Amino acid sequence: MAIEKMQKFHLITFYGKRDTVMEQLQDFQQIELFSAENYHKKTDSFFSQMQEHPEADKIENQVGNVSWALSFLEQYIKKPGMVQALRKPLRHYTLRQLSEHANTFDWQNVYSDLRQQDKRLRTIEQKRQELSLKEDELNKWQYFDENPAILSTFNETIGLLGTVPNTELNHLKEEMRKLQHTYLEIIHQTSTTSYLLLLFLKEKSEEAHDILNEAGFQEYEYPYEDKPAQVLKQTKEQLQQLASEEKSIKTRLKTQKNNYENLGLVAEYLDGLLMRVNANKYLLQSNYTMELTGWIPAKQTEQLDQQIRQVAGKDYFLEFTEVKEEEYSQTPVLLKNHKLIKPFEGLVEMYSLPQYWELDPTPFMMPFYALAFGLMVADFGYGLLLFVASALAKYLLNFKPAMKQNINMFQICSVPTMMWGLIYGNIFGRQFSFQLLSTDSDITEILVMSMIFGFIQIMFGLGLKFYLLWQKESAKLKALLQAGAWMFFLISVAMIAAGMVLVPDTSLQTIGIVCLIASLVMIVIGGSLDGQTVIGKIGSGLYSIMNITNYLSDLISYTRLMALGVAGGSIGAAFNLILSYLPIPAKFTIGIVLFIGLHGLNIFLSHLSAYVHGIRLQYLEFFNKFYTGGGRVFKPFKSSEAYVQVISERKQEQEDK
């Protein structure tokens, strides 16, 4: 229940073993590399920064090609539903298995074929757009049952095809009628435009064109050889052929599920390979050797030595060194907790990981968070349902590790939810015949209990602060006058409250007031320790008194434990009351549906509120008493696992056994 102890490792081996050593380190999955120059601050000319890997550009290009192929196929491959996808077992591969697959599966040919099909689909789309415009044009002239080229063969007459706005059509007809020996036919008409055939004598050409120009006539040049109806028919046939070809291509693409899955394995392999070749920026080299450094959990050092020996034999130098205090800020953090506590690590990571020298707050936060969660839901039925749903989800579905930990967290929280449900006597909004506390009549008692819960957690946080300061030789006085003084203050307040309410006829209240005054003096002195000058010390000491309001508001924040627990139970009871008014036939028909729907909504809101407000209590009321945070997450040198789960050879051998 702590932060994993880290060590630095320093490896030197022959340059010729670079690829096999780097692959072995990636398979190990328990190291984080950093620049070797950071290890050797006084690097001489014997070692130099390693140049970019000669295959880096080629591999990066291959990664891009496979990524494109996956994205292209993803448009057509039928995706399983969420439940179906979760029912599917997670695929586990080692780096060696991925390498063998990438070298045997002809993915380059698949990629080339997909590029050709994509190019053809784009050509079809472009051609279809052109034909669609052509079809739209011909639809307007299809009822002109002659070849428009005939209009240019007349000796005495001029024939024109063109358009005019509908607003000018009547005026055009009148003017053309005045011209005499003219013919005007409407071929097609839309809401705004009329498509016309015009015939007039050549001797009247100048007058006719003046009339047409005045009417906004736009002449149409027919570009085809056959009649419009014939060309339109051919165009529709071409569109149908393109649609049929497109459908055929997409049908073939939809059947390439195996290629899609195989390309995913290739992508995972190439991502890992690119990570290895890009690791050159972490390495130093000489004429014959290479040098690399990194972080490793201390318990994994012996295993790393064995891994290197498998590929380097005796031709390597491996050194481990302890982390120095001045290196704590750069040291990565890896949390190490019991399986019951580990699911709550995600809550700490959302806030901030501890720094390497700090305490991991997860084991201290876990019981408080779980109890607070249960207090804010406080229904045996809701808790039982959450426990069963979590268990079934883990049994029937296959989740990635991070998601599985979240489900484990909710399953653990369901236990105190059932416990508090029994204390309150609530099950799906109904009350048991026995209750230790009633959400109807014991509101004050529940409120006091919530405040006591907050008092205990805040005191616990201050106790942790006291412990952390006491560990430092130079901070023991601060431990007494900063953490200890506030603990003394809160105890004094509790004594005064108890003397006023519980035992008013005793001297407890007087003792509490004396202790309160003493604690305030200690708080002022403790605050003055942060000042640099005399004026600064006086100001810091007096300002520290202002934190009284922060502590009181922290205690009041815990009333939400009572408020949400009572609210959820009251809402559930209100739903049950509404359902009780239904006639008996309706209770066993629509009533069942309403019961499930209404309580389902209340369950969702209750659990969501408990999750969010429980986190808030830990972050604002608990962590700020002792926790700094700001640690850097441990980033192991391993595959990205974007497509499949990549496991080490050692773990694969254990699973096979």
XYZ file of C-alpha atoms in Angstrom:
657
model
C 0.000 0.000 0.000
C 2.482 2.579 -1.187
C 4.340 3.996 -4.116
C 6.414 1.451 -5.987
C 10.104 1.882 -5.195
C 12.052 2.875 -8.307
C 15.652 2.417 -9.354
C 17.640 3.693 -12.301
C 19.243 1.207 -14.628
C 22.195 1.757 -16.943
C 22.801 -0.688 -19.809
C 25.759 -0.941 -22.209
C 25.956 -3.603 -24.902
C 27.259 -4.048 -28.454
C 25.587 -1.871 -31.083
C 24.919 -4.893 -33.271
C 22.504 -6.219 -30.652
C 20.479 -3.013 -30.650
C 17.309 -4.293 -32.332
C 17.055 -7.510 -30.326
C 17.778 -5.743 -27.040
C 15.200 -3.022 -27.699
C 12.599 -5.622 -28.647
C 13.353 -7.522 -25.448
C 12.989 -4.349 -23.378
C 9.658 -3.598 -25.048
C 8.494 -7.132 -24.346
C 9.519 -6.669 -20.696
C 6.967 -3.804 -20.349
C 8.364 -2.666 -16.976
C 10.863 0.075 -17.814
C 10.707 3.736 -18.767
C 13.524 5.127 -20.899
C 15.053 8.563 -20.595
C 17.888 10.244 -22.405
C 21.239 8.661 -21.638
C 22.755 12.142 -21.649
C 20.787 12.840 -18.464
C 22.598 9.955 -16.828
C 26.076 10.972 -17.947
C 26.216 14.685 -17.259
C 29.919 14.647 -18.098
C 29.725 12.584 -21.249
C 33.042 12.480 -23.075
C 33.572 12.071 -26.801
C 33.548 8.285 -26.446
C 29.744 8.285 -26.681
C 27.576 10.453 -28.921
C 23.877 10.895 -29.523
C 22.557 8.055 -31.674
C 21.456 9.064 -35.147
C 17.927 8.557 -36.431
C 17.212 4.943 -37.303
C 17.651 4.366 -41.059
C 14.306 2.568 -41.238
C 12.345 5.248 -39.325
C 10.830 6.998 -42.368
C 9.961 3.717 -44.055
C 8.238 2.337 -40.951
C 6.402 5.596 -40.336
C 5.132 5.473 -43.912
C 3.975 1.878 -43.381
C 2.166 2.904 -40.202
C 0.380 5.616 -42.181
C -0.603 3.157 -44.921
C -2.032 0.594 -42.504
C -3.833 3.295 -40.518
C -5.411 4.559 -43.740
C -6.484 1.026 -44.718
C -8.112 0.501 -41.312
C -9.925 3.836 -41.479
C -11.106 3.088 -45.010
C -12.412 -0.389 -44.168
C -14.021 0.854 -40.953
C -16.615 2.678 -43.074
C -17.911 -0.599 -44.495
C -17.244 -3.320 -41.924
C -20.301 -4.051 -39.822
C -19.478 -3.143 -36.261
C -20.768 -5.326 -33.415
C -23.091 -3.790 -30.839
C -21.657 -2.632 -27.536
C -22.768 -5.759 -25.660
C -21.631 -8.058 -28.471
C -18.238 -6.341 -28.557
C -17.845 -6.723 -24.797
C -18.827 -10.381 -24.963
C -15.946 -10.988 -27.322
C -12.816 -12.123 -25.434
C -9.893 -9.729 -25.435
C -7.188 -10.765 -27.863
C -3.722 -11.215 -26.357
C -0.542 -11.330 -28.451
C 3.152 -11.216 -27.748
C 5.526 -9.075 -29.807
C 6.854 -12.216 -31.448
C 3.382 -13.336 -32.480
C 2.618 -9.895 -33.905
C 5.913 -9.929 -35.805
C 5.199 -13.371 -37.277
C 1.738 -12.281 -38.328
C 2.972 -9.052 -39.956
C 5.610 -10.975 -41.915
C 3.226 -13.691 -43.133
C 0.110 -11.645 -43.834
C 0.371 -9.934 -47.246
C -0.894 -6.602 -45.971
C 0.876 -4.588 -48.691
C -1.231 -6.318 -51.344
C -4.391 -5.716 -49.302
C -3.439 -2.063 -48.922
C -2.789 -1.719 -52.672
C -6.139 -3.343 -53.502
C -7.961 -1.033 -51.083
C -6.272 1.997 -52.639
C -7.468 0.909 -56.075
C -10.994 0.379 -54.837
C -10.955 3.739 -53.085
C -9.721 5.390 -56.279
C -12.482 3.712 -58.279
C -15.124 4.770 -55.748
C -13.901 8.349 -55.972
C -13.963 8.176 -59.777
C -17.490 6.785 -59.661
C -18.584 9.568 -57.327
C -17.047 12.231 -59.557
C -18.581 10.675 -62.689
C -21.961 10.376 -60.983
C -21.925 14.048 -60.076
C -21.188 14.944 -63.678
C -23.936 12.648 -64.973
C -26.381 13.933 -62.363
C -25.831 17.488 -63.604
C -26.246 16.236 -67.159
C -29.437 14.388 -66.212
C -30.830 17.473 -64.525
C -30.139 19.513 -67.652
C -31.666 16.956 -70.018
C -34.776 16.560 -67.859
C -35.657 20.125 -68.832
C -35.262 19.570 -72.595
C -36.396 15.948 -72.968
C -39.802 16.964 -74.400
C -38.223 18.693 -77.381
C -38.700 15.718 -79.651
C -36.169 16.715 -82.305
C -32.439 16.932 -82.524
C -31.680 20.603 -81.712
C -29.034 20.554 -84.438
C -31.879 20.787 -86.959
C -32.486 24.412 -85.934
C -29.252 25.459 -87.633
C -30.352 23.999 -91.020
C -33.240 26.402 -91.720
C -32.800 28.755 -94.734
C -35.300 31.528 -93.962
C -35.901 30.960 -90.272
C -33.846 31.234 -87.112
C -34.535 28.675 -84.361
C -33.371 29.159 -80.799
C -33.555 27.247 -77.530
C -33.231 29.196 -74.297
C -34.653 30.386 -71.020
C -36.433 33.440 -69.664
C -37.660 34.320 -66.178
C -41.325 33.482 -65.645
C -41.965 37.121 -64.791
C -41.010 38.135 -68.370
C -42.800 35.320 -70.195
C -46.154 37.060 -70.891
C -44.445 40.242 -71.994
C -42.208 38.209 -74.332
C -45.231 36.459 -75.870
C -46.929 39.797 -76.578
C -43.836 41.317 -78.147
C -43.156 38.247 -80.277
C -46.788 38.225 -81.411
C -46.423 41.849 -82.564
C -43.380 40.852 -84.576
C -45.541 38.425 -86.662
C -44.462 35.202 -88.312
C -42.954 33.945 -85.022
C -43.400 30.787 -83.001
C -42.934 30.363 -79.226
C -43.270 27.003 -77.446
C -42.785 26.270 -73.747
C -40.716 23.069 -73.528
C -40.471 22.972 -69.708
C -41.277 25.282 -66.848
C -40.118 25.517 -63.231
C -41.300 27.848 -60.503
C -38.883 30.558 -61.683
C -37.798 29.786 -65.247
C -39.370 28.899 -68.598
C -37.501 26.791 -71.181
C -38.502 27.882 -74.677
C -38.294 27.084 -78.389
C -38.379 30.231 -80.559
C -38.734 30.523 -84.346
C -38.660 33.790 -86.313
C -37.691 35.013 -89.780
C -34.071 35.907 -90.442
C -35.153 39.273 -91.794
C -36.614 40.026 -88.350
C -33.501 38.863 -86.536
C -32.373 42.267 -85.241
C -35.804 43.171 -83.878
C -36.279 39.718 -82.389
C -32.949 39.813 -80.563
C -33.777 43.230 -79.101
C -37.009 41.810 -77.707
C -35.228 38.725 -76.342
C -32.484 40.779 -74.724
C -35.062 43.010 -73.088
C -36.812 39.899 -71.674
C -33.553 38.475 -70.264
C -33.456 35.572 -72.719
C -30.468 33.189 -72.292
C -29.723 31.104 -75.354
C -28.977 27.428 -74.754
C -26.310 25.669 -76.804
C -27.213 21.992 -77.031
C -23.925 20.018 -76.861
C -25.131 16.528 -77.788
C -25.726 14.798 -81.125
C -28.871 12.789 -80.367
C -32.291 13.907 -79.222
C -32.520 15.016 -75.579
C -34.774 12.088 -74.672
C -32.289 9.603 -76.132
C -29.303 11.205 -74.417
C -31.289 11.290 -71.152
C -32.007 7.578 -71.448
C -28.316 6.840 -72.026
C -27.374 9.032 -69.055
C -29.757 7.196 -66.721
C -28.359 3.864 -67.910
C -24.829 5.085 -67.150
C -25.916 6.226 -63.692
C -27.490 2.856 -63.049
C -24.309 1.072 -64.158
C -22.219 3.267 -61.842
C -24.594 2.616 -58.933
C -24.403 -1.123 -59.612
C -20.598 -1.049 -59.746
C -20.421 1.025 -56.563
C -22.725 -1.387 -54.770
C -20.599 -4.320 -55.914
C -17.393 -2.693 -54.635
C -18.928 -1.808 -51.268
C -20.369 -5.312 -50.936
C -16.881 -6.754 -51.406
C -15.489 -4.306 -48.877
C -18.102 -5.354 -46.326
C -16.845 -8.943 -46.544
C -13.269 -7.994 -45.587
C -13.734 -8.347 -41.838
C -10.806 -10.762 -41.622
C -8.562 -8.327 -43.457
C -9.677 -5.595 -41.065
C -8.743 -7.667 -38.022
C -5.457 -8.766 -39.570
C -4.598 -5.181 -40.455
C -5.227 -4.277 -36.801
C -2.561 -6.796 -35.770
C -0.170 -5.376 -38.355
C -0.874 -1.850 -37.110
C -0.130 -2.907 -33.529
C 3.138 -4.506 -34.637
C 4.197 -1.473 -36.684
C 3.303 0.927 -33.855
C 5.551 -1.063 -31.531
C 8.300 -1.233 -34.152
C 8.105 2.526 -34.733
C 8.329 3.090 -30.987
C 11.517 1.016 -30.893
C 13.207 2.794 -33.789
C 12.187 6.197 -32.411
C 13.855 5.207 -29.132
C 17.148 6.234 -30.759
C 16.640 9.670 -29.192
C 17.137 8.029 -25.788
C 20.367 6.246 -26.714
C 24.064 6.984 -26.964
C 26.495 5.095 -29.172
C 30.156 4.575 -29.842
C 31.815 2.768 -32.709
C 30.871 -0.626 -31.294
C 28.569 -0.144 -28.317
C 25.271 1.461 -27.353
C 24.190 2.893 -24.033
C 20.718 3.443 -22.569
C 19.253 4.359 -19.189
C 15.830 4.391 -17.606
C 13.589 3.770 -14.609
C 12.507 0.373 -13.348
C 10.535 -0.835 -10.308
C 13.092 -2.139 -7.819
C 11.415 -5.542 -7.566
C 11.863 -6.081 -11.339
C 15.636 -5.602 -11.501
C 16.526 -9.303 -11.367
C 13.977 -10.123 -14.049
C 15.373 -7.391 -16.309
C 18.857 -8.878 -15.944
C 17.473 -12.260 -17.057
C 15.684 -10.690 -20.029
C 18.856 -8.962 -21.266
C 20.918 -12.111 -20.780
C 18.576 -14.037 -23.090
C 19.556 -11.919 -26.110
C 22.963 -10.452 -25.165
C 24.514 -13.448 -23.445
C 27.457 -12.124 -21.446
C 28.067 -9.185 -23.759
C 26.477 -6.466 -21.673
C 26.943 -4.280 -18.623
C 23.883 -3.608 -16.441
C 23.963 -1.363 -13.387
C 21.205 -0.373 -10.946
C 21.356 2.716 -8.710
C 19.084 4.059 -6.000
C 17.076 7.222 -6.591
C 18.635 10.260 -4.917
C 16.542 12.807 -3.042
C 17.325 15.549 -5.563
C 15.914 13.271 -8.294
C 12.516 12.758 -6.649
C 10.820 15.410 -8.773
C 11.801 13.579 -12.002
C 11.124 10.071 -10.716
C 7.991 8.478 -12.226
C 5.269 7.223 -9.909
C 3.716 3.771 -10.012
C 1.104 2.988 -7.371
C 1.135 -0.344 -5.551
C -1.987 -1.352 -3.607
C -4.002 -4.344 -2.455
C -6.602 -5.616 -4.935
C -9.409 -4.154 -2.798
C -7.781 -0.723 -2.818
C -6.398 -0.687 -6.376
C -9.794 0.130 -8.017
C -9.740 3.496 -6.223
C -6.395 4.506 -7.734
C -8.269 5.992 -10.688
C -9.853 8.596 -8.390
C -6.414 9.690 -7.200
C -5.078 9.798 -10.770
C -7.971 12.062 -11.817
C -6.848 14.532 -9.133
C -3.074 14.141 -9.383
C -0.600 11.388 -8.683
C 1.485 11.766 -5.521
C 5.058 12.870 -5.884
C 7.627 10.136 -5.405
C 8.436 11.193 -1.826
C 4.782 11.474 -0.767
C 2.346 9.001 0.731
C -0.065 7.334 -1.655
C -3.451 8.653 -0.439
C -5.418 5.792 -2.044
C -5.515 3.384 0.946
C -6.416 6.240 3.324
C -9.095 7.635 1.025
C -10.690 4.312 0.059
C -12.654 3.493 3.258
C -13.898 7.062 3.631
C -14.995 7.257 -0.006
C -16.761 3.881 0.106
C -18.581 4.729 3.358
C -19.559 8.174 2.067
C -20.846 6.609 -1.166
C -22.993 4.216 0.841
C -24.301 7.030 3.055
C -25.388 9.068 0.047
C -27.326 6.175 -1.549
C -28.334 4.284 1.620
C -30.780 1.814 0.062
C -30.304 -1.930 0.456
C -32.081 -2.693 -2.817
C -30.068 -0.169 -4.795
C -26.831 -1.490 -3.303
C -27.757 -5.130 -3.945
C -28.672 -4.311 -7.533
C -25.332 -2.530 -8.049
C -23.438 -5.484 -6.565
C -25.236 -8.065 -8.738
C -24.975 -5.921 -11.882
C -21.233 -5.439 -11.336
C -20.676 -9.148 -10.727
C -22.662 -10.151 -13.822
C -20.877 -7.554 -15.960
C -17.477 -8.940 -14.957
C -18.604 -12.528 -15.471
C -20.410 -12.122 -18.801
C -18.416 -9.331 -20.445
C -14.758 -8.717 -21.191
C -13.504 -5.282 -20.184
C -10.141 -3.648 -20.581
C -8.197 -3.441 -17.304
C -9.001 0.239 -16.606
C -12.740 -0.265 -17.107
C -12.701 -3.438 -15.046
C -11.124 -1.545 -12.147
C -13.934 1.022 -12.301
C -16.524 -1.743 -12.109
C -14.654 -3.257 -9.159
C -14.793 0.117 -7.417
C -18.578 0.353 -7.776
C -18.971 -3.227 -6.622
C -16.959 -2.482 -3.480
C -19.036 0.678 -2.876
C -22.221 -1.377 -3.152
C -21.357 -3.149 0.119
C -21.507 -0.027 2.368
C -24.564 1.029 0.348
C -26.327 -2.163 1.483
C -24.994 -1.689 5.012
C -26.368 1.842 5.311
C -29.580 0.679 3.643
C -30.041 -1.809 6.490
C -29.260 0.893 9.082
C -31.822 3.229 7.513
C -34.193 0.313 6.852
C -34.650 1.227 3.152
C -35.171 -1.114 0.210
C -36.321 0.386 -3.084
C -37.888 3.305 -1.225
C -39.790 1.107 1.213
C -38.926 0.873 4.879
C -38.249 -2.243 6.916
C -40.231 -2.822 10.099
C -36.937 -2.333 12.003
C -34.698 0.743 11.617
C -31.679 1.897 13.534
C -32.157 5.332 11.990
C -35.192 6.645 10.145
C -34.890 9.088 7.258
C -38.325 10.389 8.274
C -37.941 11.040 12.009
C -34.195 10.943 12.730
C -32.988 13.732 10.450
C -31.125 15.498 13.265
C -29.348 12.321 14.305
C -28.336 11.598 10.693
C -27.099 15.164 10.318
C -24.981 14.883 13.465
C -23.652 11.511 12.309
C -22.630 13.036 8.951
C -20.796 15.835 10.752
C -19.040 13.314 13.007
C -18.026 11.358 9.889
C -16.530 14.546 8.449
C -14.841 15.369 11.755
C -13.146 11.970 11.799
C -11.940 12.229 8.192
C -10.609 15.760 8.628
C -8.826 14.712 11.834
C -7.385 11.742 9.971
C -6.109 14.039 7.210
C -4.470 16.312 9.779
C -2.968 13.248 11.447
C -1.370 12.287 8.128
C -0.034 15.836 7.753
C 1.410 15.627 11.273
C 3.083 12.311 10.421
C 4.596 13.610 7.158
C 5.975 16.752 8.807
C 7.276 14.832 11.806
C 9.340 12.617 9.498
C 11.415 15.653 8.540
C 13.928 16.762 11.129
C 13.496 20.405 10.201
C 9.681 20.329 10.314
C 8.885 18.813 13.716
C 7.897 22.201 15.147
C 5.581 22.749 12.175
C 4.056 19.334 12.817
C 3.137 20.429 16.344
C 2.073 24.008 15.668
C 0.411 23.617 12.268
C -1.084 20.135 12.015
C -1.210 19.413 15.762
C -2.661 22.827 16.628
C -5.574 22.401 14.231
C -6.275 18.925 15.587
C -6.274 20.453 19.081
C -8.640 23.202 17.831
C -11.137 20.714 16.371
C -11.053 18.585 19.527
C -11.700 21.744 21.587
C -14.713 22.607 19.407
C -16.017 19.063 19.862
C -15.583 19.364 23.638
C -17.528 22.645 23.713
C -20.331 21.153 21.589
C -20.511 18.063 23.797
C -20.523 20.224 26.935
C -23.411 22.286 25.592
C -25.559 19.449 24.238
C -24.645 16.097 25.792
C -23.366 16.873 29.308
C -24.420 20.456 30.085
C -24.007 20.068 33.862
C -20.277 19.347 33.708
C -17.169 21.471 33.314
C -16.442 19.986 29.860
C -17.561 23.170 28.105
C -15.236 25.315 30.232
C -12.311 22.978 29.603
C -13.104 23.098 25.903
C -13.040 26.923 25.870
C -9.655 26.964 27.613
C -8.294 24.416 25.167
C -9.776 26.415 22.266
C -7.918 29.564 23.352
C -4.701 27.585 23.743
C -5.126 26.042 20.278
C -5.679 29.483 18.690
C -2.443 30.713 20.264
C -0.658 27.661 18.838
C -2.219 28.287 15.412
C -0.973 31.892 15.377
C 2.528 30.779 16.379
C 2.457 27.983 13.800
C 1.361 30.402 11.068
C 4.188 32.770 11.940
C 6.725 30.061 11.078
C 6.014 30.683 7.367
C 6.963 34.378 7.560
C 10.421 35.586 6.523
C 10.533 38.901 8.424
C 9.126 40.057 11.764
C 6.222 41.833 10.031
C 5.768 38.825 7.796
C 5.645 36.439 10.739
C 3.030 38.587 12.514
C 0.943 38.816 9.351
C 1.214 35.093 8.599
C 0.302 34.205 12.163
C -2.788 36.414 12.238
C -3.814 35.344 8.741
C -3.705 31.668 9.752
C -6.690 32.354 12.047
C -8.764 32.893 8.889
C -8.515 29.159 8.206
C -11.115 28.660 10.944
C -13.818 29.446 8.377
C -12.282 26.875 5.988
C -12.414 24.131 8.590
C -15.975 24.987 9.589
C -17.077 25.016 5.935
C -15.325 21.672 5.458
C -17.374 20.205 8.302
C -20.581 21.669 6.898
C -19.785 20.125 3.492
C -20.311 16.704 5.024
C -24.008 17.505 5.560
C -24.402 16.454 1.928
C -24.054 12.868 3.202
C -27.318 13.335 5.067
C -28.991 15.447 2.373
C -28.393 13.071 -0.533
C -29.178 9.943 1.485
C -32.484 11.380 2.736
C -33.332 12.852 -0.682
C -32.791 9.568 -2.523
C -34.894 7.647 -0.015
C -37.650 10.271 -0.120
C -37.775 10.251 -3.918
C -37.999 6.443 -3.915
C -40.787 6.587 -1.322
C -42.616 9.203 -3.405
C -42.460 6.939 -6.463
C -43.878 4.062 -4.423
C -46.680 6.306 -3.155
C -47.629 7.266 -6.699
C -47.709 3.611 -7.740
C -49.860 2.703 -4.728
C -52.723 4.794 -6.150
C -52.907 2.638 -9.279
C -55.757 0.096 -9.447
C -54.727 -3.508 -8.896
C -54.840 -4.535 -12.620
C -52.640 -1.547 -13.500
C -50.155 -2.302 -10.717
C -49.239 -5.623 -12.322
C -49.040 -4.230 -15.874
C -48.075 -0.605 -16.360
C -47.184 -0.401 -12.664
C -44.286 -2.826 -13.115
C -42.957 -0.783 -16.038
C -43.283 2.437 -14.046
C -41.608 0.862 -11.010
C -38.610 -0.204 -13.083
C -38.411 3.103 -14.956
C -38.855 5.427 -11.985
C -36.563 3.540 -9.636
C -34.071 3.079 -12.484
C -33.931 6.867 -12.820
C -33.528 7.279 -9.053
C -30.791 4.626 -8.960
C -28.876 6.392 -11.729
C -29.167 9.822 -10.110
C -28.363 8.491 -6.627
C -25.254 6.637 -7.756
C -24.109 9.528 -9.961
C -24.545 12.000 -7.096
C -22.717 9.707 -4.677
C -19.862 9.241 -7.159
C -19.432 12.966 -7.883
C -19.988 14.342 -4.373
C -17.894 11.572 -2.838
C -14.994 12.646 -5.066
C -15.553 16.281 -4.118
C -15.313 15.493 -0.412
C -12.016 13.676 -0.923
C -10.464 16.325 -3.168
C -11.517 19.473 -1.288
C -12.062 18.458 2.312
C -9.531 15.624 2.747
C -6.628 15.937 0.291
C -5.894 19.589 1.048
C -5.013 18.688 4.645
C -1.924 16.656 3.781
C -1.604 15.986 0.054
C 0.469 17.910 -2.497
C 0.297 15.794 -5.655
C 1.919 16.664 -8.955
C 3.682 13.339 -9.483
C 4.647 12.091 -12.950
C 3.014 8.906 -14.165
C 5.248 5.931 -14.974
C 5.182 5.436 -18.771
C 6.416 1.940 -19.566
C 8.248 1.255 -22.806
C 5.560 -0.931 -24.357
C 3.152 -1.107 -27.274
C 0.261 1.342 -27.409
C -2.302 -1.524 -27.383
C -4.662 0.433 -29.610
C -5.943 -2.723 -31.333
C -5.087 -5.728 -29.147
C -3.662 -6.446 -25.706
C 0.105 -7.038 -25.934
C 1.549 -9.258 -23.235
C 5.098 -10.319 -22.472
C 6.532 -13.714 -23.385
C 6.866 -14.489 -19.671
C 3.182 -13.808 -19.015
C 2.219 -15.837 -22.093
C 4.173 -18.806 -20.755
C 2.425 -18.481 -17.390
C -1.005 -18.421 -19.053
C -0.132 -21.466 -21.183
C 0.726 -23.409 -18.030
